[in-house]
Tab-separated table of C-alpha atoms and ligand atoms in Angstrom:
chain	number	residue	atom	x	y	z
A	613	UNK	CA	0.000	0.000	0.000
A	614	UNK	CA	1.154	2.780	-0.776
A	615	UNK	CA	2.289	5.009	2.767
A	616	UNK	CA	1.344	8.650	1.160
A	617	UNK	CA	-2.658	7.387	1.423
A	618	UNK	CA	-1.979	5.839	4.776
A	619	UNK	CA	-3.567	8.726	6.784
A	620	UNK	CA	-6.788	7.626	4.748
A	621	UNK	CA	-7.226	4.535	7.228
A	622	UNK	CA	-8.117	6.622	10.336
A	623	UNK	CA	-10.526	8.214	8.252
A	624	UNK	CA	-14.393	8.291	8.063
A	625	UNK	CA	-15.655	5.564	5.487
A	626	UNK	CA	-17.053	8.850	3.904
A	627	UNK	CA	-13.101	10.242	3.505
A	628	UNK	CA	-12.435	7.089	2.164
A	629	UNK	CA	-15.031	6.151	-0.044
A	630	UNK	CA	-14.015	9.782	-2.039
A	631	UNK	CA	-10.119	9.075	-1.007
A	632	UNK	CA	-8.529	6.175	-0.990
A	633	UNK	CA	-6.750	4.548	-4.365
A	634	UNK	CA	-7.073	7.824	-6.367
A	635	UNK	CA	-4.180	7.603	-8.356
A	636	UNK	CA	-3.808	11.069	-10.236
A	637	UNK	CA	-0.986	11.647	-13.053
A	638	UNK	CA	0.023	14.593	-14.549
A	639	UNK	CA	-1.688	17.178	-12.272
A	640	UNK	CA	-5.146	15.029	-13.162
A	641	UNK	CA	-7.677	15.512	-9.763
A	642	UNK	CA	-9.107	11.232	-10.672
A	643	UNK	CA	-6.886	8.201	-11.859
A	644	UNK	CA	-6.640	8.045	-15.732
A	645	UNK	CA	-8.254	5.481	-17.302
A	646	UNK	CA	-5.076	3.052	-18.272
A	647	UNK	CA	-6.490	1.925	-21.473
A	648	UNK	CA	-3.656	-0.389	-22.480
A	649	UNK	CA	-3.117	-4.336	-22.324
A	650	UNK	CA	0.449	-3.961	-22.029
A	651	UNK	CA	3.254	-1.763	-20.367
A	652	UNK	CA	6.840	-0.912	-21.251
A	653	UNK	CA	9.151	-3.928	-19.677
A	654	UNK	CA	11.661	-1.357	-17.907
A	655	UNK	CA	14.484	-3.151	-15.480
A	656	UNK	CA	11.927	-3.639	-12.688
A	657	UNK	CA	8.906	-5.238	-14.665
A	658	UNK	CA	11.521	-7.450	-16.077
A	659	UNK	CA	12.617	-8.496	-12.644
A	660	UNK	CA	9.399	-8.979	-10.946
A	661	UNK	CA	8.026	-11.006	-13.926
A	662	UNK	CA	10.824	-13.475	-13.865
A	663	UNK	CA	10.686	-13.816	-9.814
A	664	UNK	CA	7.442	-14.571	-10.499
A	665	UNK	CA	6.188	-11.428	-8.578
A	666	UNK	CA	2.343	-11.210	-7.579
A	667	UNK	CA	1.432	-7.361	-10.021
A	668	UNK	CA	4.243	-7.214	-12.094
A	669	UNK	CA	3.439	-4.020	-14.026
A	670	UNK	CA	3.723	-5.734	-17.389
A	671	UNK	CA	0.402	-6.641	-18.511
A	672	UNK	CA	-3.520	-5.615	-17.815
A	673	UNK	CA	-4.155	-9.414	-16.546
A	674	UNK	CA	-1.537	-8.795	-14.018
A	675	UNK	CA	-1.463	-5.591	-13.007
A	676	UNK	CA	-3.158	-1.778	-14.162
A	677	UNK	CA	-3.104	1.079	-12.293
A	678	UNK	CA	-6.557	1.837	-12.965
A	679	UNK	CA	-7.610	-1.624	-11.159
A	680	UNK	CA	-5.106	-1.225	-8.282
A	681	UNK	CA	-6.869	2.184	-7.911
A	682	UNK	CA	-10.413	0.413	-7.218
A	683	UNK	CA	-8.658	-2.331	-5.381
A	684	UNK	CA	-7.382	0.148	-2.667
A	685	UNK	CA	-10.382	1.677	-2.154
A	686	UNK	CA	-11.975	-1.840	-1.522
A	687	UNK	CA	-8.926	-2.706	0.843
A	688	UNK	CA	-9.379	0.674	2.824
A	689	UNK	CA	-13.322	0.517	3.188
A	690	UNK	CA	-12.733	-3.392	4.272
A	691	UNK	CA	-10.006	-2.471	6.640
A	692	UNK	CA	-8.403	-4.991	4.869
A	693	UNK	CA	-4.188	-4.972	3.508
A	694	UNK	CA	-5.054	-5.380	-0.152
A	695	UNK	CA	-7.578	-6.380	-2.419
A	696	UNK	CA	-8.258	-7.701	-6.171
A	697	UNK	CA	-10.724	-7.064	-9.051
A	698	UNK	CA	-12.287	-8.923	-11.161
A	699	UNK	CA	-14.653	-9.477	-14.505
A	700	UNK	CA	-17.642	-10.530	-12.543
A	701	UNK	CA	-18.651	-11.506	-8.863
A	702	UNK	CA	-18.875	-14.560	-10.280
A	703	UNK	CA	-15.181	-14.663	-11.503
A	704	UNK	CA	-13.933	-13.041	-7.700
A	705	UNK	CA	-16.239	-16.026	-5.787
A	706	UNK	CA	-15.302	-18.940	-8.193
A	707	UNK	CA	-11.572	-17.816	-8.421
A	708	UNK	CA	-11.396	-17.096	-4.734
A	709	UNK	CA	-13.054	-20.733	-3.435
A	710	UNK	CA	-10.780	-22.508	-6.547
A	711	UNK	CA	-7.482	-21.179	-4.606
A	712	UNK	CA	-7.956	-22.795	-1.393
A	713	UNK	CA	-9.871	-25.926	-2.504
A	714	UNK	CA	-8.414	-29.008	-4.359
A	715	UNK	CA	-9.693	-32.378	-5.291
A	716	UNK	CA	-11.477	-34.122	-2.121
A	717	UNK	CA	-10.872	-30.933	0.102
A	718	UNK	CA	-14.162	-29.731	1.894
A	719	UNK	CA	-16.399	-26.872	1.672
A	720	UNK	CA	-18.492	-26.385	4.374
A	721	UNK	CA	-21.458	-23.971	3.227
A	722	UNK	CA	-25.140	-23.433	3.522
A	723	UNK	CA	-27.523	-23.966	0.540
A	724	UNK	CA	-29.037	-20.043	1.776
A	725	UNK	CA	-26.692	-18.362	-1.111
A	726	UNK	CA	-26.653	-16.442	-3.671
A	727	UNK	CA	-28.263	-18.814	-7.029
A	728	UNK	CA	-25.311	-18.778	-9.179
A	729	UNK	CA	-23.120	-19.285	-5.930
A	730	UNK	CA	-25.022	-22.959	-5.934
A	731	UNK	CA	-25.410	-23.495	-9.227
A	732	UNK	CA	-21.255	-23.132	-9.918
A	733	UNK	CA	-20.921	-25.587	-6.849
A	734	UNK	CA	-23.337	-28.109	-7.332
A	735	UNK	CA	-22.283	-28.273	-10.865
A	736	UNK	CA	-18.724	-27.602	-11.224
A	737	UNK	CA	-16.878	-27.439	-7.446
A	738	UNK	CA	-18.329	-31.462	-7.274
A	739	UNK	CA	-17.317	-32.743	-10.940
A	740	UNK	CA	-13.821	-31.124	-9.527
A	741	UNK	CA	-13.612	-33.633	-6.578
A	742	UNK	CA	-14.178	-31.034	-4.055
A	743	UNK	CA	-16.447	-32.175	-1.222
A	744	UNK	CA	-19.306	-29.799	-1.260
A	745	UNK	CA	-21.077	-29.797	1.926
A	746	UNK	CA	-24.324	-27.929	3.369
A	747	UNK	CA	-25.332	-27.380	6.526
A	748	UNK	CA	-27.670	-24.444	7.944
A	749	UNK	CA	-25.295	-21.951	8.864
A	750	UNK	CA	-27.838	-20.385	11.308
A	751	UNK	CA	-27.696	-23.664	13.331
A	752	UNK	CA	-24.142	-22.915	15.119
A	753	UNK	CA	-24.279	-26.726	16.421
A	754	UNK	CA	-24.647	-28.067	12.945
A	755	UNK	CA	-21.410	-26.013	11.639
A	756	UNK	CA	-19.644	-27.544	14.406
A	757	UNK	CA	-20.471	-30.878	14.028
A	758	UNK	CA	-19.704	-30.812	10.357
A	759	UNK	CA	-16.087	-28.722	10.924
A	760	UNK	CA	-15.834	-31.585	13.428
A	761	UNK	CA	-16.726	-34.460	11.326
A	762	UNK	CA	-13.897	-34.058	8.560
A	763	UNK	CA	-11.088	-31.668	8.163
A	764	UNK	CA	-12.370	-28.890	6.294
A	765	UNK	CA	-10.793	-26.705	4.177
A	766	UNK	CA	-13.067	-23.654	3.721
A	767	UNK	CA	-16.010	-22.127	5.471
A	768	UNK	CA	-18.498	-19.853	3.242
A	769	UNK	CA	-20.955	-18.105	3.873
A	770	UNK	CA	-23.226	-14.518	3.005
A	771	UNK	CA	-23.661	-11.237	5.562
A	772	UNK	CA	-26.978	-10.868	5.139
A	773	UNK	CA	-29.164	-13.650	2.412
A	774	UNK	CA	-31.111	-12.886	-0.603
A	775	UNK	CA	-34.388	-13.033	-0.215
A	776	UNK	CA	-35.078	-13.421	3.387
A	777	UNK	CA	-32.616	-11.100	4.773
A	778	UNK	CA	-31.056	-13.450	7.139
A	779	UNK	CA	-27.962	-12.076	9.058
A	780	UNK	CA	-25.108	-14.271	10.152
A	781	UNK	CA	-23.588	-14.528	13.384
A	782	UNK	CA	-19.998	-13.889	11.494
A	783	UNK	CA	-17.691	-13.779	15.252
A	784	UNK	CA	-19.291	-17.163	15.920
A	785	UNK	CA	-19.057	-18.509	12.911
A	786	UNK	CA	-15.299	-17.175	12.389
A	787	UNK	CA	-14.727	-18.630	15.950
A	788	UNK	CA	-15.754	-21.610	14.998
A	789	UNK	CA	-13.746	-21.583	11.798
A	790	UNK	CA	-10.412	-20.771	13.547
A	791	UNK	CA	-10.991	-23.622	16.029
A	792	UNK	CA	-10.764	-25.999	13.345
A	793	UNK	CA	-8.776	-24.745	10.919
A	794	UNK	CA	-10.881	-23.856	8.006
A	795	UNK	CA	-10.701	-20.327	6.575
A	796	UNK	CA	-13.837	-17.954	6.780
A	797	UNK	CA	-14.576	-16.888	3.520
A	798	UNK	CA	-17.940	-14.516	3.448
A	799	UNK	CA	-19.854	-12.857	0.524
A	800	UNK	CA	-20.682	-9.308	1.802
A	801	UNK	CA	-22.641	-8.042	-1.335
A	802	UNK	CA	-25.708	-7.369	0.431
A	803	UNK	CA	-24.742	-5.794	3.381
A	804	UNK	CA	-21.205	-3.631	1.382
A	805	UNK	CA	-18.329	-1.955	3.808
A	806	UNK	CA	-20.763	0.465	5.076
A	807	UNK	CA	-23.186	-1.791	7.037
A	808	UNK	CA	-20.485	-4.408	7.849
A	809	UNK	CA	-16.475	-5.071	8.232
A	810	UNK	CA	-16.192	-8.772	8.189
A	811	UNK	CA	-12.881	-8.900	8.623
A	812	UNK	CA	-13.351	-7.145	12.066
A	813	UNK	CA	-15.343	-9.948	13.065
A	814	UNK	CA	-12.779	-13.070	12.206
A	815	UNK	CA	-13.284	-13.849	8.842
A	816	UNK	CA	-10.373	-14.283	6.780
A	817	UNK	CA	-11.519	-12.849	3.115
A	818	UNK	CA	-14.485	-10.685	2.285
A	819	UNK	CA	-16.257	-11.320	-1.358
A	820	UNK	CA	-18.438	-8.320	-2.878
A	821	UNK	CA	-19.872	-8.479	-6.388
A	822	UNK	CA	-19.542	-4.982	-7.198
A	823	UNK	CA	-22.408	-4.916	-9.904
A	824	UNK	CA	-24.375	-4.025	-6.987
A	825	UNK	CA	-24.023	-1.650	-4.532
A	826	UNK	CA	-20.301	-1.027	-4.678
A	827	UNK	CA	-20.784	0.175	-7.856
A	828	UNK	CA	-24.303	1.461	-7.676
A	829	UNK	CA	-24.946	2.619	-11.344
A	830	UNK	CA	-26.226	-0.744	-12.552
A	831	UNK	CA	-23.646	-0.323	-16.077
A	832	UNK	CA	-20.699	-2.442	-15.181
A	833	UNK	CA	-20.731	-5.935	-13.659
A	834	UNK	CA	-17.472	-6.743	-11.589
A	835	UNK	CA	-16.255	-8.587	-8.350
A	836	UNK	CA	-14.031	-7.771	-5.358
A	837	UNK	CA	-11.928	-10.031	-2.455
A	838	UNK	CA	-10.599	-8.283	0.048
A	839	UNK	CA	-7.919	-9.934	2.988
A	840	UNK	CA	-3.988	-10.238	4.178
A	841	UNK	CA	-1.496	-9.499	1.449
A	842	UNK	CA	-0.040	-13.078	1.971
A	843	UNK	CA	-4.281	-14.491	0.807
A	844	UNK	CA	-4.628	-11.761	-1.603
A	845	UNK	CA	-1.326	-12.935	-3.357
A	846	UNK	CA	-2.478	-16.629	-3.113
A	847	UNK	CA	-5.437	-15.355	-4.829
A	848	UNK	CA	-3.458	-13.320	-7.394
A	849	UNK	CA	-1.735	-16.335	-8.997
A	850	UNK	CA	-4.970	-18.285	-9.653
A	851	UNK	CA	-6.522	-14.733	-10.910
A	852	UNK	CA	-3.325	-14.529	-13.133
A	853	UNK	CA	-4.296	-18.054	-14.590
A	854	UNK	CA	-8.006	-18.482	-14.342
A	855	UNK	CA	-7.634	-14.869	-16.289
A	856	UNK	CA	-10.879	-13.515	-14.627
A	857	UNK	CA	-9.572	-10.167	-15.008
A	858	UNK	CA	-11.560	-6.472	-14.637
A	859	UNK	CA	-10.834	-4.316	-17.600
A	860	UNK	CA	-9.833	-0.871	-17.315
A	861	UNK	CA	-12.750	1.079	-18.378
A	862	UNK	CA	-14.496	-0.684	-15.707
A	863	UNK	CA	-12.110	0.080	-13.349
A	864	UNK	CA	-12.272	3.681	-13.506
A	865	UNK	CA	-16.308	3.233	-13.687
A	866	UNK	CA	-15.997	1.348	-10.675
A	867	UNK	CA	-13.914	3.982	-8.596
A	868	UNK	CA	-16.138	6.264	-9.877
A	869	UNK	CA	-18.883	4.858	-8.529
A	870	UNK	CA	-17.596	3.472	-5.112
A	871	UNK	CA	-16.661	7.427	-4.302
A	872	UNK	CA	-20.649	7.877	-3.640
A	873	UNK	CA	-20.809	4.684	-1.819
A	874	UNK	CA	-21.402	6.406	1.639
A	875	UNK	CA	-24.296	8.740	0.646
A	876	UNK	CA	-26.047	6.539	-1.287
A	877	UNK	CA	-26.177	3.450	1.193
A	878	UNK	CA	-27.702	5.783	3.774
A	879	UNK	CA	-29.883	7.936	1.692
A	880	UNK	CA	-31.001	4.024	0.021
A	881	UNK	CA	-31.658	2.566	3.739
A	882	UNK	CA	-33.126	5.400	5.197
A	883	UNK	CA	-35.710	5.061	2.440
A	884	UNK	CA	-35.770	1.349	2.781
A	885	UNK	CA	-36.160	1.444	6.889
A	886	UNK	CA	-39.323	4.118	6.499
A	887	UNK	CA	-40.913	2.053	3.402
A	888	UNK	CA	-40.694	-1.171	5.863
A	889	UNK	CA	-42.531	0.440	8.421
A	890	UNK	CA	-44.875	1.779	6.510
A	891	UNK	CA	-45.665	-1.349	4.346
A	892	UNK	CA	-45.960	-3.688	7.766
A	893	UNK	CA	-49.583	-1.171	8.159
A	894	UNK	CA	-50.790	-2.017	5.509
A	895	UNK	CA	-53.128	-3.980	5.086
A	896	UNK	CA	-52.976	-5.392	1.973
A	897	UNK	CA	-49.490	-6.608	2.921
A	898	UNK	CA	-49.157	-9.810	4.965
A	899	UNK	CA	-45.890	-9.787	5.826
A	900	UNK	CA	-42.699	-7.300	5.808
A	901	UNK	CA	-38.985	-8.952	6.069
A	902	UNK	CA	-36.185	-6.214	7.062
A	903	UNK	CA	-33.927	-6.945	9.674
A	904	UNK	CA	-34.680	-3.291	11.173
A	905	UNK	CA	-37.515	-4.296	11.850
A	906	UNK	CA	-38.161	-5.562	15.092
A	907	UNK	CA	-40.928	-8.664	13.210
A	908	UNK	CA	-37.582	-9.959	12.073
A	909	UNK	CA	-35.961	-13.367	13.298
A	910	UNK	CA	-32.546	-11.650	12.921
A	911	UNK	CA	-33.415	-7.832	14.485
A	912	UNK	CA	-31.173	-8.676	17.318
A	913	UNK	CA	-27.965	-10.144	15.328
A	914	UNK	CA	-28.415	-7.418	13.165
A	915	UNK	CA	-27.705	-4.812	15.700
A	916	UNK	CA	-24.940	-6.721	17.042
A	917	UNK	CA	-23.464	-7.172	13.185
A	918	UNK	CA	-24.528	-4.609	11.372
A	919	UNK	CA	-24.115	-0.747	11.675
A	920	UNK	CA	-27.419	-0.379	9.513
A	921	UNK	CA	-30.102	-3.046	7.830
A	922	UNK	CA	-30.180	-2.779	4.628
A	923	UNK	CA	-31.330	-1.608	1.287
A	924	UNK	CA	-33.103	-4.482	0.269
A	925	UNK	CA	-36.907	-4.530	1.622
A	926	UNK	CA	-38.614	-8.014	0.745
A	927	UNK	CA	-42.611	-8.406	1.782
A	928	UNK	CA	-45.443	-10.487	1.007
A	929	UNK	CA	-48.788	-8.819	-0.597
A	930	UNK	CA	-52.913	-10.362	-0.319
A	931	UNK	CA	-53.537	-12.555	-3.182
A	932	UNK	CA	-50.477	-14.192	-3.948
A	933	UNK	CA	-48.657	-14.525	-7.139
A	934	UNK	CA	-50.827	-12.629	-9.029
A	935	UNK	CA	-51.416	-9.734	-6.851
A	936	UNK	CA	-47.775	-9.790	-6.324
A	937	UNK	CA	-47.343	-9.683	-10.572
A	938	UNK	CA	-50.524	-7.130	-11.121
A	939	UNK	CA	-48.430	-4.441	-7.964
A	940	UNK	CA	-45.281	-4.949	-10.141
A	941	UNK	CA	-47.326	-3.810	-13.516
A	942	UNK	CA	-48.698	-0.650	-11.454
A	943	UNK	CA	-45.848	0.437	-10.095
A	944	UNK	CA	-44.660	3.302	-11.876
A	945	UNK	CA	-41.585	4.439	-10.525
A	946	UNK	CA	-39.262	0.886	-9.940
A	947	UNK	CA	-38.399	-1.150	-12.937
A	948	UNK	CA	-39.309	-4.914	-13.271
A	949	UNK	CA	-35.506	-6.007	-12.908
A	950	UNK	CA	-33.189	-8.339	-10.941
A	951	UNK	CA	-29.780	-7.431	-9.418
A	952	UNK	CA	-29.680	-4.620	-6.961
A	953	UNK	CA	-28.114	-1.972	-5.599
A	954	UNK	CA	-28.256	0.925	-8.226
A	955	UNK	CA	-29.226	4.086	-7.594
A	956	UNK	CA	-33.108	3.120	-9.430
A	957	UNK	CA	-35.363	1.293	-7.831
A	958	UNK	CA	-34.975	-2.334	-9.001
A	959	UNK	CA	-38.330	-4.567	-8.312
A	960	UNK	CA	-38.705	-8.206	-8.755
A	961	UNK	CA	-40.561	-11.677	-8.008
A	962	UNK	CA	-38.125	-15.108	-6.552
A	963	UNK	CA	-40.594	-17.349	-7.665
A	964	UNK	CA	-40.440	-15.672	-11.615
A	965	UNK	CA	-36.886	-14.722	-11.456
A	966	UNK	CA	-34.170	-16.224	-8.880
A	967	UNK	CA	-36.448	-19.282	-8.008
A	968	UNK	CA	-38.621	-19.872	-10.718
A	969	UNK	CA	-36.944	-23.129	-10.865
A	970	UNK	CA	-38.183	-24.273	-8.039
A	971	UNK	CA	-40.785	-26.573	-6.928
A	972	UNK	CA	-43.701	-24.374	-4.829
A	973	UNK	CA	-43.106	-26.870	-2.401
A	974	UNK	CA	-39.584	-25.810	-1.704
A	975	UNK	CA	-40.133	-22.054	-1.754
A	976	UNK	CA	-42.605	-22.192	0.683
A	977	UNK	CA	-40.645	-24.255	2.695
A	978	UNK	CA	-37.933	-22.360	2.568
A	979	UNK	CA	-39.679	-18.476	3.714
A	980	UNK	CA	-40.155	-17.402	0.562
A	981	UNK	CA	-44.181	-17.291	0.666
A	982	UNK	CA	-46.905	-16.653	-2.179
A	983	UNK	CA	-47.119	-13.682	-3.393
A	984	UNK	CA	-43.254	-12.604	-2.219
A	985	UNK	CA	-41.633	-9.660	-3.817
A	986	UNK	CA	-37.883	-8.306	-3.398
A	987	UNK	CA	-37.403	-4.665	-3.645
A	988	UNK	CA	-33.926	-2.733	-4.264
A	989	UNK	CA	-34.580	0.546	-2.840
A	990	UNK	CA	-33.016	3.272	-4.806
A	991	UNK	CA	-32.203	7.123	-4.701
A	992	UNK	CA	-35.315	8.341	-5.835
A	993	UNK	CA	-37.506	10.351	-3.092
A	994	UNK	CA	-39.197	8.436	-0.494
A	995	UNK	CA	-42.097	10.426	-0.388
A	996	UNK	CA	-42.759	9.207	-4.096
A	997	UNK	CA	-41.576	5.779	-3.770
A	998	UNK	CA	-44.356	5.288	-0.623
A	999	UNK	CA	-47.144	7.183	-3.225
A	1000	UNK	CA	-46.102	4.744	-5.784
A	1001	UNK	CA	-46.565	1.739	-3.276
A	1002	UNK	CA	-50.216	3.195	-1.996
A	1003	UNK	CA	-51.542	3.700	-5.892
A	1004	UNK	CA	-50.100	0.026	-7.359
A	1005	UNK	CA	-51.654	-1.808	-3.936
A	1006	UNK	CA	-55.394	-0.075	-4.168
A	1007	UNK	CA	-55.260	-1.771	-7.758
A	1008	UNK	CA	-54.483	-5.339	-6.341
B	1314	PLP	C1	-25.050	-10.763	-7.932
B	1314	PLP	C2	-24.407	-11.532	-6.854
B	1314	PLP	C3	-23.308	-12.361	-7.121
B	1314	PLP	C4	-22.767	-12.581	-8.521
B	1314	PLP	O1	-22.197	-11.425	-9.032
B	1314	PLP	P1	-22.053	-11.131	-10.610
B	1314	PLP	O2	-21.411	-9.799	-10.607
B	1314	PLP	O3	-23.429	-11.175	-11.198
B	1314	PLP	O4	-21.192	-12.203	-11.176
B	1314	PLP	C5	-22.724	-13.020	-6.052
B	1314	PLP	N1	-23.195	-12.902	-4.790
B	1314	PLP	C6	-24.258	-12.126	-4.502
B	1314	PLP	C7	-24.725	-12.036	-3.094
B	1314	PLP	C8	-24.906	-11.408	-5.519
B	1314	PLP	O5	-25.958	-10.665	-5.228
């Protein structure tokens, strides 16, 4: 890191969101964008490319300074030593699991993650050898006993789940980790730097995919691990040759966007907190899930975990499915979209998007009710957002 921007890490999140990694050339006030694949070999690129150095600054799948700018900011705002970019979330989670886990190593995760999370492990981590194994990682007893049962390599898990908001108890679970020797790895998308640090709490590497809030303009997909220098180089050499690399125009785009980061997760969950409240009165709503809200299973662990809920508001409407479909058609301000995190509102349905695969069965089994819709509060004004809400439910 470099020491000049070391004053940054006593900082505000705020001062660091805007800060940290800006990387200005030629009396610029941002970083450049460092459109190039490739970089003059001077005496020290040549160097650290034959020692085999993690970054040598001789091509844009090793090293670019406009990534390295967006990768300190991550590291700052995760209080972590360094961090790495990537093309996708996908690429960072995929990458970041293939480093530490080998042919009949375990996994010990919980099927409550993100879809394409379970659909790369079910279908690729397994045909690899790796032992893939879930337990419910709200039932503390049932981590241990499977961390007990076999030597296990890596411990995964999500801040706060998609849909049902579901916190977890990271200290315990990193406790738990450290005890038998697996490494805490935790996807952080949903809850970003500003609601949660889990490297405070124990874990080992934090995963974001920066499509969402990170990023928060909904035009760039991208992913993000943050940890030690000594993981984060580990890491490195698999990025280097699984090539899962961020371009540069994303990059920039990316550090760009993190800079707002700060006001727009607490302008977002302001709105989100008031619009949870006021749906739970209604009564054309059955049921509101927010952790800030007291109705919650995980109000309490949220406190203890999280400086603030969350941007995400999920609820239940009268009439099922097809109320749930006709409120989405009415609503005039969100658009009918998945991901999240943008500065629009983004509005959508599990059992026609991120579950329409499965069985009704399993979705009800699993919290995620008839009539369920996920909603990704964004910057608009919350005064509108609740008017929108009131006119689209009188029509269902
Ligand atoms: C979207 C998402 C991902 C995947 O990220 P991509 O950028 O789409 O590859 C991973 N984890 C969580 C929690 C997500 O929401």
């Amino acid at each position: 890191m470099s020491s000049e921007k070391d004053h940054l890490r006593k900082s505000g999140k705020g001062t660091r969101a805007v800060h940290s990694g800006n990387s200005p050339s030629e009396n610029s006030l941002n970083t450049p964008v460092y459109q190039s694949s490739t970089f003059f070999l001077d005496d020290n690129a040549y160097q650290m490319w034959q020692a085999g150095t993690p970054r040598a600054p001789v091509y844009s799948r090793y090293n670019n300074p406009s990534m390295r700018a967006a990768e300190k900011k991550v590291a700052h705002l995760e209080n972590a030593e360094d961090a790495l970019v990537f093309s996708s979330g996908m690429a960072a989670i995929c990458t970041t699991l293939l480093t530490f886990l080998s042919q009949g190593d375990r996994l010990v995760t919980t099927r409550n993650l993100y879809g394409g999370t379970i659909l790369s492990l079910d279908q690729d981590f397994t045909r690899f050898g790796i032992d893939v194994h879930y337990v419910d990682v709200k039932d503390l007893d049932a981590v241990e006993e499977a961390l007990k049962e076999k030597e296990t390599k890596v411990l995964y898990c999500e801040t706060v789940t998609n849909p049902l908001l579901e916190v977890s108890d990271l200290p315990a679970l990193a406790k738990l980790a450290k005890k038998y020797g697996a490494l805490p790895i935790v996807d952080s998308t949903f809850a970003t730097p500003m609601a949660c640090q889990p490297l405070d709490h124990g874990f080992e590497l934090v995963l974001h995919s920066v499509t969402k809030l990170l990023n928060g303009h909904s035009d760039i997909l991208g992913g993000t691990v943050a940890g030690s220098q000594d993981l984060i180089h580990q890491i490195w050499y698999k990025l280097r040759n699984f090539g899962g690399s961020m371009d540069p125009h994303q990059a920039s785009l990316l550090e760009r966007g993190m800079k707002t980061l700060h006001v727009r997760y607490e302008k977002a969950m302001t709105t989100a907190h008031k619009l949870a409240s006021w749906l739970e009165s209604h009564d054309k709503v059955k049921k509101v899930i927010y952790p800030g809200l007291e109705s919650h299973a995980d109000y309490d662990l949220c406190k203890k975990i999280l400086d603030s809920p969350s941007t995400m508001v999920c609820f239940e409407v009268e009439g099922g499915d097809e109320a749930g479909r006709k409120l989405m058609d009415n609503l005039k301000t969100a658009t009918q979209a998945v991901s999240l995190g943008g500065v629009e509102s983004l509005i959508s349905m599990p059992c026609s998007t991120t579950h329409v695969s499965w069985k009704k069965e399993d979705r009800l089994a699993a919290g995620i009710g008839l009539g369920f819709v996920r909603f990704s509060t964004g910057l608009e004004d919350t005064d509108d957002l609740i008017a929108d809400f009131d006119q689209a439910l009188k029509k269902i």
